mmCIF file of C-alpha atoms in Angstrom:
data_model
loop_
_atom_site.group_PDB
_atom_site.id
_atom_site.type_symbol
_atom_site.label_atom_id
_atom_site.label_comp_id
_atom_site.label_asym_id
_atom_site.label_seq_id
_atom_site.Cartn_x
_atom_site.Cartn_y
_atom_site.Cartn_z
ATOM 1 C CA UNK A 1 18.467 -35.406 -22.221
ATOM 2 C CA UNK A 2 15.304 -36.871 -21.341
ATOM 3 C CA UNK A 3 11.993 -36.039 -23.156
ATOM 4 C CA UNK A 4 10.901 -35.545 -19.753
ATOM 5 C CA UNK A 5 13.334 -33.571 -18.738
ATOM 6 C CA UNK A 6 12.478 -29.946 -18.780
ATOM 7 C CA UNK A 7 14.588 -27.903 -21.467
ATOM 8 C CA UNK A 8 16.868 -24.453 -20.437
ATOM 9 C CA UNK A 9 15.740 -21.547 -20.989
ATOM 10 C CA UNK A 10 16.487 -19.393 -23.774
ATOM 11 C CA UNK A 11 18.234 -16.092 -23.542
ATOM 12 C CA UNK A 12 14.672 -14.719 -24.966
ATOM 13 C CA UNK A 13 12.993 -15.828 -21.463
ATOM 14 C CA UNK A 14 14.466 -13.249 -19.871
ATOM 15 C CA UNK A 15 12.810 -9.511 -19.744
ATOM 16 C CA UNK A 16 15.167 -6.881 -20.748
ATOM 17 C CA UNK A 17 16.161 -4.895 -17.876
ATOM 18 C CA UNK A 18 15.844 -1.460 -20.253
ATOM 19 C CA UNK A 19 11.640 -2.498 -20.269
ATOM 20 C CA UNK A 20 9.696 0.860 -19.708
ATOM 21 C CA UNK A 21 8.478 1.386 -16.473
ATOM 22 C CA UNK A 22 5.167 3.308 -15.028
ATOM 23 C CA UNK A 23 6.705 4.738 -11.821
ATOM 24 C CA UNK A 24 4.865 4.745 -8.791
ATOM 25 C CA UNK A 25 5.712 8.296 -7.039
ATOM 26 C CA UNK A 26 7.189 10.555 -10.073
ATOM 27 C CA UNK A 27 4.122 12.977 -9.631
ATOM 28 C CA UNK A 28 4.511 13.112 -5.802
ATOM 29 C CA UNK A 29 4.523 17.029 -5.161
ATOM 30 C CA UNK A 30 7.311 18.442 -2.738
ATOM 31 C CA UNK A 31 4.684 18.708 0.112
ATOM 32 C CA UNK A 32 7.395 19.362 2.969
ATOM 33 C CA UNK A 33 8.721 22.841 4.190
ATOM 34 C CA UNK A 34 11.495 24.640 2.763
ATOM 35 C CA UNK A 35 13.171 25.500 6.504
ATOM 36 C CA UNK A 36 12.533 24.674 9.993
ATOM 37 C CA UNK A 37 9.487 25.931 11.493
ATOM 38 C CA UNK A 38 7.326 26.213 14.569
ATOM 39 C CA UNK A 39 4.525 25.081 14.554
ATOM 40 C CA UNK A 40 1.735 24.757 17.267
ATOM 41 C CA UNK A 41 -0.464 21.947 17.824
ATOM 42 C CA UNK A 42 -3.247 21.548 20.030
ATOM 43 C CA UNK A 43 -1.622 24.483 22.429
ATOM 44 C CA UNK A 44 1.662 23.360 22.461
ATOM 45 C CA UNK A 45 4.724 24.664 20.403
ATOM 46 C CA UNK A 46 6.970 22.172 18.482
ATOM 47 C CA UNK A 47 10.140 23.094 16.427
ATOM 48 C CA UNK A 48 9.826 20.731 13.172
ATOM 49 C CA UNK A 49 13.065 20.460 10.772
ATOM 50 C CA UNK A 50 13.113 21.467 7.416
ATOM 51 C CA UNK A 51 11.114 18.665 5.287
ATOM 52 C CA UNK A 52 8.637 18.281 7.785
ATOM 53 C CA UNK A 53 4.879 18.086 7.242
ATOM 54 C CA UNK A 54 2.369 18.711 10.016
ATOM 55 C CA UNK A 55 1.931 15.067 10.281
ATOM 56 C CA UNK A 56 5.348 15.039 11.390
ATOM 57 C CA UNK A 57 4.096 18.104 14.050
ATOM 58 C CA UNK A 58 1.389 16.148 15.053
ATOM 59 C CA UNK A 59 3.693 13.063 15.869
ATOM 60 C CA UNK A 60 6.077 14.869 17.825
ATOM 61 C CA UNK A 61 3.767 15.936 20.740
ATOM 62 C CA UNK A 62 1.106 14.597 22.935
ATOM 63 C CA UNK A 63 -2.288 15.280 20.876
ATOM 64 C CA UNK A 64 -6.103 15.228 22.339
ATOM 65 C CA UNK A 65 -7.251 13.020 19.783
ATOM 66 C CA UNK A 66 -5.588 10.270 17.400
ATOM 67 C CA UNK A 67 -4.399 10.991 13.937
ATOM 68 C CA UNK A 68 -4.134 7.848 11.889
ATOM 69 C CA UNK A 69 -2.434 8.238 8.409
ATOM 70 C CA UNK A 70 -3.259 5.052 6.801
ATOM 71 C CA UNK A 71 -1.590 5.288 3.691
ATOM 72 C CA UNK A 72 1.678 7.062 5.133
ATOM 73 C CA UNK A 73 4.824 5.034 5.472
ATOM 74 C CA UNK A 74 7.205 6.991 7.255
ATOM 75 C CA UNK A 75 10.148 4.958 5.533
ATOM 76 C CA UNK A 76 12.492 4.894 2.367
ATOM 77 C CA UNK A 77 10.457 7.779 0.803
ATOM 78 C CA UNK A 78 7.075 5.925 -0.264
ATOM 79 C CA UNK A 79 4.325 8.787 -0.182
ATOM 80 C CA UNK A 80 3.163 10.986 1.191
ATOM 81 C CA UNK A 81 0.329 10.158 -1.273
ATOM 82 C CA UNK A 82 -2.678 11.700 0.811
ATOM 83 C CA UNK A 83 -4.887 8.812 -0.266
ATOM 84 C CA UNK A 84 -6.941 8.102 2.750
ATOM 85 C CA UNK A 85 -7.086 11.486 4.380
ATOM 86 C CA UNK A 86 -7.430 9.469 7.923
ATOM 87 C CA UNK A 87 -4.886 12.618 8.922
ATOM 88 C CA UNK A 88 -7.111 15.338 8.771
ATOM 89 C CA UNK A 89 -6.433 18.550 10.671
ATOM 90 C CA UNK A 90 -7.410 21.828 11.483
ATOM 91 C CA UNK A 91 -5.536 24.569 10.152
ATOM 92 C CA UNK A 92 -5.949 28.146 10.218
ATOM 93 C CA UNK A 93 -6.538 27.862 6.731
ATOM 94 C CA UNK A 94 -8.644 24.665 7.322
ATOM 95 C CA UNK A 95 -8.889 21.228 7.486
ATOM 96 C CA UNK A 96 -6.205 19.950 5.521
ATOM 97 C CA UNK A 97 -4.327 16.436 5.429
ATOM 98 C CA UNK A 98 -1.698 16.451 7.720
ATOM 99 C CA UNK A 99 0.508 13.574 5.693
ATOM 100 C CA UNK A 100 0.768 15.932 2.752
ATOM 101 C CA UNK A 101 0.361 19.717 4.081
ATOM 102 C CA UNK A 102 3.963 21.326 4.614
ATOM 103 C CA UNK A 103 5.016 22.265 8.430
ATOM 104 C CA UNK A 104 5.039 26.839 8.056
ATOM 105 C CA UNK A 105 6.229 28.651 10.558
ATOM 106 C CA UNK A 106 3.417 29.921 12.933
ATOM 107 C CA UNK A 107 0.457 27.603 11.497
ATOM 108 C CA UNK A 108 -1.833 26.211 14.536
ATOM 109 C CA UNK A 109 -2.973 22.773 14.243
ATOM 110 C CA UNK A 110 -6.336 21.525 16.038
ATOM 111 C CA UNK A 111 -6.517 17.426 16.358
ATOM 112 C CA UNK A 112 -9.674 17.529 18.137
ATOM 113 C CA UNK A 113 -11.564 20.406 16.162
ATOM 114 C CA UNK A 114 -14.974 19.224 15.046
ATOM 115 C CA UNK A 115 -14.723 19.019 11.629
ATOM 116 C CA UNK A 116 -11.389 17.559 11.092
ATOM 117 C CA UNK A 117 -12.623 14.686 13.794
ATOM 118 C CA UNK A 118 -15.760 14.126 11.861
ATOM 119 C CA UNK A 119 -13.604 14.237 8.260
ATOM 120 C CA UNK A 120 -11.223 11.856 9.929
ATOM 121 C CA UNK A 121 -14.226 9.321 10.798
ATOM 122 C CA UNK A 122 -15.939 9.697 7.711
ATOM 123 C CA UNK A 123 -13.050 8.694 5.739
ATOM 124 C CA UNK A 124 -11.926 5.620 7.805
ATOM 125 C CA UNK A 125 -15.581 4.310 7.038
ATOM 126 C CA UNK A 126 -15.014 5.077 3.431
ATOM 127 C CA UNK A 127 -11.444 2.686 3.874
ATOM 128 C CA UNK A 128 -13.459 0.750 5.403
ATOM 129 C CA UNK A 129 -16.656 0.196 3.137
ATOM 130 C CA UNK A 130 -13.962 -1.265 0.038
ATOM 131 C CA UNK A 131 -12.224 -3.626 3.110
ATOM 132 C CA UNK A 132 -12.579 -7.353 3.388
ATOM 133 C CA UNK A 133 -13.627 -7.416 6.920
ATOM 134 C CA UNK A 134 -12.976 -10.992 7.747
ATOM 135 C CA UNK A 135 -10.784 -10.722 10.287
ATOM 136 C CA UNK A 136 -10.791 -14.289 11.411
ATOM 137 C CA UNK A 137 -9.753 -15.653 8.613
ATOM 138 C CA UNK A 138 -7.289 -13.449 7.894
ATOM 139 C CA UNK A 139 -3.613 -14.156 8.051
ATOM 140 C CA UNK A 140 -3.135 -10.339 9.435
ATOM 141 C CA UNK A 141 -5.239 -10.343 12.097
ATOM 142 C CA UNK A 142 -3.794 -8.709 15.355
ATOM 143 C CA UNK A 143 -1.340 -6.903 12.868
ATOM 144 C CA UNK A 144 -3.018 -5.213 10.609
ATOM 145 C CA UNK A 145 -2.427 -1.433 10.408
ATOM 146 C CA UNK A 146 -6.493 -0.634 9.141
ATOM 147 C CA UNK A 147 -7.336 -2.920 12.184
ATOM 148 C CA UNK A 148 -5.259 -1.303 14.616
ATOM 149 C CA UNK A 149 -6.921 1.886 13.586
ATOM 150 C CA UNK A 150 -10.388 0.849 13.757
ATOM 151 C CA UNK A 151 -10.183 -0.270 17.100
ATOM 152 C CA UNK A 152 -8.502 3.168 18.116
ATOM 153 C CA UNK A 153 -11.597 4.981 16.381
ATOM 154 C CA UNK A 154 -13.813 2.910 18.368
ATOM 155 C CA UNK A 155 -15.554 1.656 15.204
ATOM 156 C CA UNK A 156 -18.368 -0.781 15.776
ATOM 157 C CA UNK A 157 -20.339 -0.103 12.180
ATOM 158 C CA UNK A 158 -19.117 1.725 9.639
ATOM 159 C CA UNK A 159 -21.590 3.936 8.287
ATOM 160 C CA UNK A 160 -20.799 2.774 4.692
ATOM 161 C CA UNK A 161 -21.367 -0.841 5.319
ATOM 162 C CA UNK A 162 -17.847 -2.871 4.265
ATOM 163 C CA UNK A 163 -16.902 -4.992 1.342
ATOM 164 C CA UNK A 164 -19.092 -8.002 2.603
ATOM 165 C CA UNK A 165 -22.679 -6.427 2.017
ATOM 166 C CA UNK A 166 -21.925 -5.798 -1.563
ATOM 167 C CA UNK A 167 -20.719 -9.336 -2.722
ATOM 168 C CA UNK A 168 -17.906 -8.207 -5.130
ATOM 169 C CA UNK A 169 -15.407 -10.724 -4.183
ATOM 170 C CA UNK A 170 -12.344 -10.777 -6.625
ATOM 171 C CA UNK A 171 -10.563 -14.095 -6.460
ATOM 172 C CA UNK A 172 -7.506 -14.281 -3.965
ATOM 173 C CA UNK A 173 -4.338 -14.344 -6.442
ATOM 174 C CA UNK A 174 -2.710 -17.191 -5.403
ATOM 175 C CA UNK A 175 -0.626 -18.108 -8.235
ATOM 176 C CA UNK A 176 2.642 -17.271 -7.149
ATOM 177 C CA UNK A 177 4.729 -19.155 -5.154
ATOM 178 C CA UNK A 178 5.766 -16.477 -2.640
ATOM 179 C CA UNK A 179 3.428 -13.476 -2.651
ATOM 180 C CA UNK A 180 -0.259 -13.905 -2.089
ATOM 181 C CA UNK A 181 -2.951 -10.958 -3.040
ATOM 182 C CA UNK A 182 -6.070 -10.839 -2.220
ATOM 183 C CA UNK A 183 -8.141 -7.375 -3.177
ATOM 184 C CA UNK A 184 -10.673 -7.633 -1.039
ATOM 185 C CA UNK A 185 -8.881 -6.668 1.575
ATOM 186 C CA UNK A 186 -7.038 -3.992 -0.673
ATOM 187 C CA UNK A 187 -7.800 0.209 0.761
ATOM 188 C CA UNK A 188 -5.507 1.570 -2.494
ATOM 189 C CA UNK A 189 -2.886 3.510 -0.656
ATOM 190 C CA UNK A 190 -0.574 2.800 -3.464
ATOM 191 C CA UNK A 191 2.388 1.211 -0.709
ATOM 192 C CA UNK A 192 2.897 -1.409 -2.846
ATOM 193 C CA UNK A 193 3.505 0.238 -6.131
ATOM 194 C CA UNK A 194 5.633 2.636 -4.857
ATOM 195 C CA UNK A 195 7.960 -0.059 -2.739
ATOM 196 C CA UNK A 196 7.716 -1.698 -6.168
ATOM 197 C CA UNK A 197 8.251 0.708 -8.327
ATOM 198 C CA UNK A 198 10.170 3.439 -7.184
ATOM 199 C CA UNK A 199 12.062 1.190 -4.303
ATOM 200 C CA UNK A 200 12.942 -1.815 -4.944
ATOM 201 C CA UNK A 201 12.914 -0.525 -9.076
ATOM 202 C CA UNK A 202 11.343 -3.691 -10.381
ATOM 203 C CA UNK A 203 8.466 -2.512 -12.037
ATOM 204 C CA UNK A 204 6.095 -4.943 -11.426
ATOM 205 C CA UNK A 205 2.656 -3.249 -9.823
ATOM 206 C CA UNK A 206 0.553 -0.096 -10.322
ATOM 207 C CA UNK A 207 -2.602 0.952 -9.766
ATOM 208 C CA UNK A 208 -5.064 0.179 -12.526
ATOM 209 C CA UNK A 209 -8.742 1.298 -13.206
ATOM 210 C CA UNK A 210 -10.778 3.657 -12.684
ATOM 211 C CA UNK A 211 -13.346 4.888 -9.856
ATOM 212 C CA UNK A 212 -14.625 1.828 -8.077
ATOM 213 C CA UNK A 213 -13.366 -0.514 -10.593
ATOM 214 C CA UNK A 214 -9.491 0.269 -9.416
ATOM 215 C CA UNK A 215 -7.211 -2.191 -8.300
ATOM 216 C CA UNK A 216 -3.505 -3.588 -8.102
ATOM 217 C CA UNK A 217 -2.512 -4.878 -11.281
ATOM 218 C CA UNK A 218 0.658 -5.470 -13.166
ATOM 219 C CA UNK A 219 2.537 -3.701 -15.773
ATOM 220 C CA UNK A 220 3.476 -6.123 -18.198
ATOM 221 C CA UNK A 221 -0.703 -6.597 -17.773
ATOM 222 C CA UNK A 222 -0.849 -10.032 -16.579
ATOM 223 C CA UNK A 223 -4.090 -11.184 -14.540
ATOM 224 C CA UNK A 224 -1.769 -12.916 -12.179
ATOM 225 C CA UNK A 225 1.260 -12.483 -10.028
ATOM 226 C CA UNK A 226 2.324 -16.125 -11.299
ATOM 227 C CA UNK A 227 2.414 -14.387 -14.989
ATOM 228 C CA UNK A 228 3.849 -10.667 -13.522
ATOM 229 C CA UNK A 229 7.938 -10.201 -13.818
ATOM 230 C CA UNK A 230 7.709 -10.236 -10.285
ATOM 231 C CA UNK A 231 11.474 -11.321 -8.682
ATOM 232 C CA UNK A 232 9.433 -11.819 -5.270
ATOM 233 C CA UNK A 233 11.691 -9.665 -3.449
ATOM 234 C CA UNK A 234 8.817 -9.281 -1.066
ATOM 235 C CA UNK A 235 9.114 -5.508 -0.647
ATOM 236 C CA UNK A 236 5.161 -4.721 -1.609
ATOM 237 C CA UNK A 237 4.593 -7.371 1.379
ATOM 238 C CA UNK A 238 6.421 -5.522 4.132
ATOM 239 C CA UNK A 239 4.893 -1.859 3.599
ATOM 240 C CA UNK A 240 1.387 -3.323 2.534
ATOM 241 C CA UNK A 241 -1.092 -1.999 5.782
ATOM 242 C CA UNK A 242 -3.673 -4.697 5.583
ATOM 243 C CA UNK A 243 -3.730 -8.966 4.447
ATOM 244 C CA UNK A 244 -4.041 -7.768 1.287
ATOM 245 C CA UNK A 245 -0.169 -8.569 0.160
ATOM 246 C CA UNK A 246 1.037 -11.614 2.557
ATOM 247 C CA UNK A 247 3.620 -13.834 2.177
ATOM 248 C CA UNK A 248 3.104 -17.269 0.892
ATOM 249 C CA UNK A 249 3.301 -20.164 3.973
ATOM 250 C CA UNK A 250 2.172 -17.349 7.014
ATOM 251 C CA UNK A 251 -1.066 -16.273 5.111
ATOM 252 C CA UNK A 252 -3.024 -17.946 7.542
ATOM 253 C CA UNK A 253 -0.739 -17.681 10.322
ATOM 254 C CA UNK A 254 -3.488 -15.432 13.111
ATOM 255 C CA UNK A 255 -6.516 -16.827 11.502
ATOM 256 C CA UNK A 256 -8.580 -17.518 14.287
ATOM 257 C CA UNK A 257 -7.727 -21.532 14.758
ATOM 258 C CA UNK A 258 -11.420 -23.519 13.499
ATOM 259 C CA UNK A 259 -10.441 -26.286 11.641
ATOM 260 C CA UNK A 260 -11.151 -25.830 7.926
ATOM 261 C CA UNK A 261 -11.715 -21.538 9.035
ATOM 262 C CA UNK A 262 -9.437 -19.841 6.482
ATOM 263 C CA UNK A 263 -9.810 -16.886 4.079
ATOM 264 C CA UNK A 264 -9.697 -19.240 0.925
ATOM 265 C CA UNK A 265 -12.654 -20.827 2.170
ATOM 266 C CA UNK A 266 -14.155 -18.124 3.715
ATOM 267 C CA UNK A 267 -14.340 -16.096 0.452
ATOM 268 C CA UNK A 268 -15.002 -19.200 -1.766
ATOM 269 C CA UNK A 269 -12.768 -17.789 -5.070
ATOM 270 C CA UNK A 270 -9.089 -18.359 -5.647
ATOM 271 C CA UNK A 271 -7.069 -18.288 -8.928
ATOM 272 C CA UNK A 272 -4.536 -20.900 -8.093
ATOM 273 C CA UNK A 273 -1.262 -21.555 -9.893
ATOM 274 C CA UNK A 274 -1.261 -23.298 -13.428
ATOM 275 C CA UNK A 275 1.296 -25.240 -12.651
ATOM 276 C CA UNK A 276 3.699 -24.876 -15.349
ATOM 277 C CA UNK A 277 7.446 -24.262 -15.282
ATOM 278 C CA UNK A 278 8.383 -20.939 -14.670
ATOM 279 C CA UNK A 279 11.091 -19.258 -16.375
ATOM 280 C CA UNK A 280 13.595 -17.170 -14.709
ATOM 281 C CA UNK A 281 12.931 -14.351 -12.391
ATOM 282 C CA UNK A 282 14.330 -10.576 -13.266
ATOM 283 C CA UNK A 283 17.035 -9.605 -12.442
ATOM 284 C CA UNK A 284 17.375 -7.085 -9.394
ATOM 285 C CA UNK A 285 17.237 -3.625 -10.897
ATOM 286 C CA UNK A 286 17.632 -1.385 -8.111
ATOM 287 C CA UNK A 287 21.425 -1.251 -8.614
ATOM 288 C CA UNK A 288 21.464 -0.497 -11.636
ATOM 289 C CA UNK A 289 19.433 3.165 -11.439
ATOM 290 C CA UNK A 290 21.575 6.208 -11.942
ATOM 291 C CA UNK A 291 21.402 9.179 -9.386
ATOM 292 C CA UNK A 292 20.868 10.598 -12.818
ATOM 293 C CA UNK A 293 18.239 9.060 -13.247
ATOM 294 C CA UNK A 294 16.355 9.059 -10.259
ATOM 295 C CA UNK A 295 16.726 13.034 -10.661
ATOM 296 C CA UNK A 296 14.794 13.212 -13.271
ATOM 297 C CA UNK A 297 11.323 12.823 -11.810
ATOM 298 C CA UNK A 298 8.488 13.811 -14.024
ATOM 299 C CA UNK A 299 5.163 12.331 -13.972
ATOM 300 C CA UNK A 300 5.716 10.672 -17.518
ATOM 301 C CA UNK A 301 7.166 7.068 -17.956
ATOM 302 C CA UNK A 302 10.624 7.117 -17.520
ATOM 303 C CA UNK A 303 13.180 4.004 -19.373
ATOM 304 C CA UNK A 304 15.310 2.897 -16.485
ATOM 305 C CA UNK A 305 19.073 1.992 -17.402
#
């Protein structure tokens, strides 16, 4: 072999798949209803299975006024983590989230009562005021979920001024060969994790920090994605809302087309890849979970099989 030649990796490279995960969704409460119900919204009567929330209510008719739900993902059982509380509603029992409040029989739902409207707008700027707003030189722009919602809202300033004014830039993670993240763009809805975590089973993300100061991080606390045990499945990419998880090659695929116009430039700070030999990814451990296992819930770290 050639002292140039790079050597094979040793069995020890490898992370054991029985590492101990932080799950992502353990301590999401059963916030559905027990049996079908009918539930009225905005005037009109809808008939909502068993499971349902009033989001689900909401979505099933016609409403006077639009009910985003930002950090919903209405797939493979990520959330409802009532994060954002872009959903708000009036209830008879009042304004409550519709993402995370159960669909009971008889409950009457106002979209376009005052204060769930003005609750709704105030917490869109809030999203808003920790957002990159950059569109132009983002890679999402003209499919971003927070952008698609801002637009619907009609927002022209948010009242909370955005992520610009305050000149915290993080550096855009752009270690790893597949995944980029940059947290400046980042509104916390916890996606990610949970695609991560309790999805795909790999383990990789959570949510670290506290207050202000929180932010994705990794679990085997690496300050990169290059150094995470990520297997860059690219799950935490699909349900991500905003640019802030993109795929590596497309990152600046709907930046607005100035030559040298690009969100690395634009924000000046990016960690870039060390450029060292990487060792082999982790093995794919969704397979290998237990319905046993995935019983157990629990809001307390759990060792996967």
């Amino acid at each position: 072999m050639s002292s140039h030649e790079p050597e094979p990796h040793s069995e020890f490279d490898v992370p054991p798949l029985t590492e101990t995960i932080a799950p992502g969704t353990a301590s999401d409460p059963d916030v559905t209803s027990a049996e079908t119900a009918t539930v009225t919204v905005d005037g009109q009567e809808v008939e909502v299975e068993a499971g349902s929330t009033l989001l689900d209510a909401v979505e099933e008719v016609e409403t006077d006024e639009y009910v985003p739900a930002l950090c919903h993902y209405d797939r493979q059982d990520i959330g409802p983590r009532s994060e954002c509380r872009t959903c708000m509603v009036e209830t008879d029992e009042g304004v409550v989230p519709a993402c995370s409040t159960p669909a009971e029989d008889g409950l009457d739902v106002s979209t376009d009562a005052a204060p769930a409207s003005e609750a709704r707008d105030v917490n869109l700027d809030l999203v808003l005021s920790d957002h990159n707003l950059r569109c132009t030189t983002c890679g999402k722009n003209g499919r971003c979920d927070l952008q698609d919602v801002s637009i619907e809202n009609d927002v022209e300033e948010p009242r909370y001024g955005v992520l610009d004014d305050r000149d915290e830039y993080e550096p855009i993670d752009d270690t790893s060969d597949f995944i980029q993240i940059d947290r400046n763009k980042c509104i916390l809805c916890n996606r990610c994790v949970e695609a991560c975590n309790d999805v795909q089973v790999e383990g990789v993300l959570r949510m670290e920090g506290h207050g202000g100061d929180t932010r994705i991080g990794f679990q085997n606390g690496s300050d990169t994605m290059e150094g995470s045990t990520c297997v860059s499945c690219g799950h935490c990419v699909t349900v991500c809302p905003t640019g802030s998880l993109v795929e590596k090659g497309i990152e600046d695929a709907t930046t607005i087309p100035l030559p040298g116009f690009n969100q690395k430039n634009s924000v000046g700070k990016v960690v870039e890849s060390a450029d060292v030999e990487k060792g082999p990814m982790t093995p794919m451990k969704r397979d290998q979970v237990t319905e046993t296992t995935r019983e157990t819930g629990g809001d307390e770290e759990r060792d996967w099989p």
